[in-house]
Coordinates of C-alpha atoms in Angstrom, one line a residue:
X1 CA 103.3 111.5 97.3
X2 CA 102.6 115.0 95.8
X3 CA 99.7 115.7 98.2
X4 CA 101.9 114.0 100.9
X5 CA 104.8 116.4 100.4
X6 CA 102.6 119.5 99.7
X7 CA 100.9 119.1 103.1
X8 CA 104.2 118.5 104.9
X9 CA 105.8 121.5 103.6
X10 CA 102.7 123.7 104.4
X11 CA 102.7 122.5 108.0
X12 CA 106.1 123.2 108.4
X13 CA 105.8 127.0 106.7
X14 CA 102.8 127.4 109.1
X15 CA 104.8 126.6 112.0
X16 CA 107.7 128.8 111.1
X17 CA 104.9 131.8 110.7
X18 CA 103.8 131.2 114.2
X19 CA 107.2 130.6 115.7
X20 CA 110.1 132.2 113.6
X21 CA 113.2 130.3 112.7
X22 CA 113.5 129.2 116.0
X23 CA 110.7 126.5 115.0
X24 CA 113.1 125.0 112.3
X25 CA 116.0 124.6 114.8
X26 CA 113.5 123.1 117.1
X27 CA 112.0 120.6 114.5
X28 CA 115.7 119.5 113.2
X29 CA 116.9 118.8 117.0
X30 CA 113.8 117.1 117.4
X31 CA 114.2 114.8 114.2
X32 CA 117.7 114.0 115.9
X33 CA 116.3 113.0 119.0
X34 CA 113.5 110.6 117.2
X35 CA 116.6 109.2 115.2
X36 CA 118.6 109.0 118.4
X37 CA 115.9 107.0 120.3
X38 CA 115.7 104.8 117.0
X39 CA 119.3 103.9 116.9
X40 CA 119.7 103.1 120.6
X41 CA 116.8 100.6 120.2
X42 CA 118.5 98.9 117.4
X43 CA 121.9 98.8 119.6
X44 CA 120.2 97.7 122.4
X45 CA 117.9 95.1 120.7
X46 CA 116.0 94.3 124.0
X47 CA 112.8 92.6 124.1
X48 CA 109.9 94.6 124.8
X49 CA 111.7 97.8 124.6
X50 CA 109.8 99.4 121.7
X51 CA 107.5 101.2 123.4
X52 CA 110.2 103.0 125.9
X53 CA 112.2 104.0 122.7
X54 CA 109.3 105.4 120.9
X55 CA 107.8 107.2 124.0
X56 CA 111.6 108.6 124.9
X57 CA 112.0 110.0 121.4
X58 CA 109.1 112.0 121.1
X59 CA 109.7 113.0 124.7
X60 CA 113.1 114.5 124.1
X61 CA 111.8 116.1 120.6
X62 CA 108.6 117.8 122.4
X63 CA 111.0 119.5 125.2
X64 CA 112.7 121.2 122.1
X65 CA 109.5 123.3 121.9
X66 CA 106.8 123.5 119.0
X67 CA 109.4 122.5 116.4
X68 CA 110.3 119.7 117.9
X69 CA 106.8 118.2 118.8
X70 CA 105.8 119.1 115.1
X71 CA 108.7 117.1 114.1
X72 CA 107.9 114.1 116.6
X73 CA 104.1 114.1 115.2
X74 CA 105.1 114.1 111.6
X75 CA 107.7 111.2 111.7
X76 CA 105.3 109.1 113.9
X77 CA 102.3 109.9 111.4
X78 CA 104.7 108.9 108.4
X79 CA 105.6 105.5 110.0
X80 CA 101.9 104.7 110.7
X81 CA 101.1 105.5 106.8
X82 CA 103.9 103.5 105.9
X83 CA 102.9 100.5 108.1
X84 CA 99.3 100.9 106.9
X85 CA 100.3 100.9 103.3
X86 CA 102.5 98.0 103.1
X87 CA 100.1 95.7 105.2
X88 CA 97.4 96.4 102.8
X89 CA 99.7 95.9 99.9
X90 CA 100.5 92.6 101.3
X91 CA 96.9 91.4 101.7
X92 CA 96.0 92.5 98.4
X93 CA 98.7 90.9 96.6
X94 CA 98.2 87.8 98.6
X95 CA 95.0 87.3 96.9
X96 CA 96.3 87.5 93.5
X97 CA 99.2 87.6 91.2
X98 CA 102.0 90.2 92.1
X99 CA 102.6 91.2 88.5
X100 CA 98.9 91.6 87.9
X101 CA 98.3 93.4 91.1
X102 CA 100.9 96.0 90.7
X103 CA 99.9 96.8 87.1
X104 CA 96.2 97.2 87.9
X105 CA 97.4 99.2 90.9
X106 CA 99.6 101.6 88.5
X107 CA 96.7 102.0 86.3
X108 CA 94.1 102.8 88.8
X109 CA 96.6 105.3 90.2
X110 CA 96.7 106.6 86.8
X111 CA 92.7 106.7 86.6
X112 CA 92.6 108.6 89.7
X113 CA 95.1 111.2 88.4
X114 CA 93.3 111.7 85.0
X115 CA 90.2 112.7 86.9
X116 CA 91.7 115.1 89.3
X117 CA 93.6 116.5 86.3
X118 CA 90.2 117.0 84.3
X119 CA 88.5 118.1 87.3
X120 CA 91.1 121.1 87.4
X121 CA 90.6 121.6 83.9
X122 CA 86.8 121.6 83.7
X123 CA 86.9 124.0 87.0
X124 CA 82.8 123.4 86.7
X125 CA 80.6 124.2 89.3
X126 CA 79.6 121.2 91.5
X127 CA 81.6 118.8 89.5
X128 CA 83.8 117.5 92.4
X129 CA 81.6 114.6 93.3
X130 CA 81.4 113.3 89.6
X131 CA 85.2 113.4 88.9
X132 CA 85.5 111.5 92.5
X133 CA 83.1 109.0 91.5
X134 CA 84.6 108.4 87.8
X135 CA 88.2 108.0 89.1
X136 CA 87.3 105.4 91.3
X137 CA 84.8 103.6 89.0
X138 CA 87.5 103.6 86.4
X139 CA 90.1 102.3 89.0
X140 CA 88.0 99.5 89.9
X141 CA 87.4 98.2 86.6
X142 CA 90.9 97.4 86.4
X143 CA 90.4 94.7 89.3
X144 CA 91.9 94.1 92.7
X145 CA 94.9 96.1 92.2
X146 CA 92.9 99.3 91.0
X147 CA 90.6 99.0 93.9
X148 CA 93.3 98.9 96.5
X149 CA 95.0 101.9 94.9
X150 CA 91.6 103.9 95.0
X151 CA 91.0 103.1 98.4
X152 CA 94.6 103.9 99.6
X153 CA 94.7 107.1 97.6
X154 CA 90.8 108.2 98.9
X155 CA 91.7 107.2 102.4
X156 CA 94.9 109.2 102.5
X157 CA 93.4 112.2 101.0
X158 CA 90.2 111.9 103.9
X159 CA 93.2 111.5 106.6
X160 CA 95.5 114.2 105.8
X161 CA 92.7 116.8 104.7
X162 CA 91.1 115.8 108.3
X163 CA 94.3 116.8 110.0
X164 CA 94.7 120.1 107.9
X165 CA 91.3 121.0 108.9
X166 CA 91.8 120.2 112.7
X167 CA 94.9 121.2 113.1
X168 CA 95.5 124.1 110.8
X169 CA 92.0 125.6 110.4
X170 CA 91.7 125.0 114.0
X171 CA 88.0 123.8 113.7
X172 CA 87.3 119.9 114.2
X173 CA 84.2 119.7 111.6
X174 CA 85.7 122.4 109.2
X175 CA 84.7 121.1 105.4
X176 CA 83.3 118.0 107.2
X177 CA 80.1 118.0 104.7
X178 CA 82.5 118.1 101.8
X179 CA 84.8 115.4 103.0
X180 CA 81.8 113.3 103.5
X181 CA 80.3 114.1 100.1
X182 CA 83.5 113.0 98.6
X183 CA 83.8 110.2 100.2
X184 CA 80.3 109.2 99.1
X185 CA 80.9 109.7 95.6
X186 CA 84.2 107.8 96.0
X187 CA 82.5 104.7 97.4
X188 CA 79.5 104.9 95.0
X189 CA 82.4 104.6 91.7
X190 CA 84.5 102.0 93.8
X191 CA 81.2 99.7 94.0
X192 CA 81.0 99.8 90.2
X193 CA 78.1 102.2 90.1
X194 CA 77.8 104.7 87.0
X195 CA 79.4 107.8 87.9
X196 CA 77.2 109.8 86.1
X197 CA 74.9 110.0 88.9
X198 CA 76.9 112.7 89.9
X199 CA 77.1 114.5 86.9
X200 CA 76.4 118.2 86.8
X201 CA 74.2 119.6 83.8
X202 CA 76.1 121.3 81.3
X203 CA 79.6 119.7 81.9
X204 CA 81.5 119.3 78.5
X205 CA 80.8 115.8 77.0
X206 CA 84.7 115.4 76.9
X207 CA 84.8 114.9 80.5

């Protein structure tokens, strides 16, 4: 969530820098258009009308200007991410007990956070892949909940980094090699393989 919030405000700041304070006004108006379309959809409660109201909300918001289009994109993206997370959570929990699954997911999330924190502390050249692999390896050791958490966090990081690269750096393949190497390391660790495969020489033993 910290990453998502940071990206959200970074994209807002970039929009404001490009369009001035009118961007914020347009964004608020666009968000209001999206909410009004949603409220009208709930009030109408009409069969097969969802697509119309989604399209109307995005259209009205886009008419406001760049800020409105930005708001519509972010709101739609958040809705998609929420649906994906909840669906994957349901599928994961259906195969195991609720309590154990959530416990493993929380523990797996902590494993990934600890690896990220250690990576920042170490600040060691060519060590990113090792820490990606280590975090995912430790998370998958927790069980199905840990694997679920590792997949969601890793996929989310890749998705948002890709959006950032494409829309704000303006280069479709900017950082593509780095993303691919990170994904390789994450999948390596998540499959239960030894993360030390990626350990750079000289990295302090505490890590």
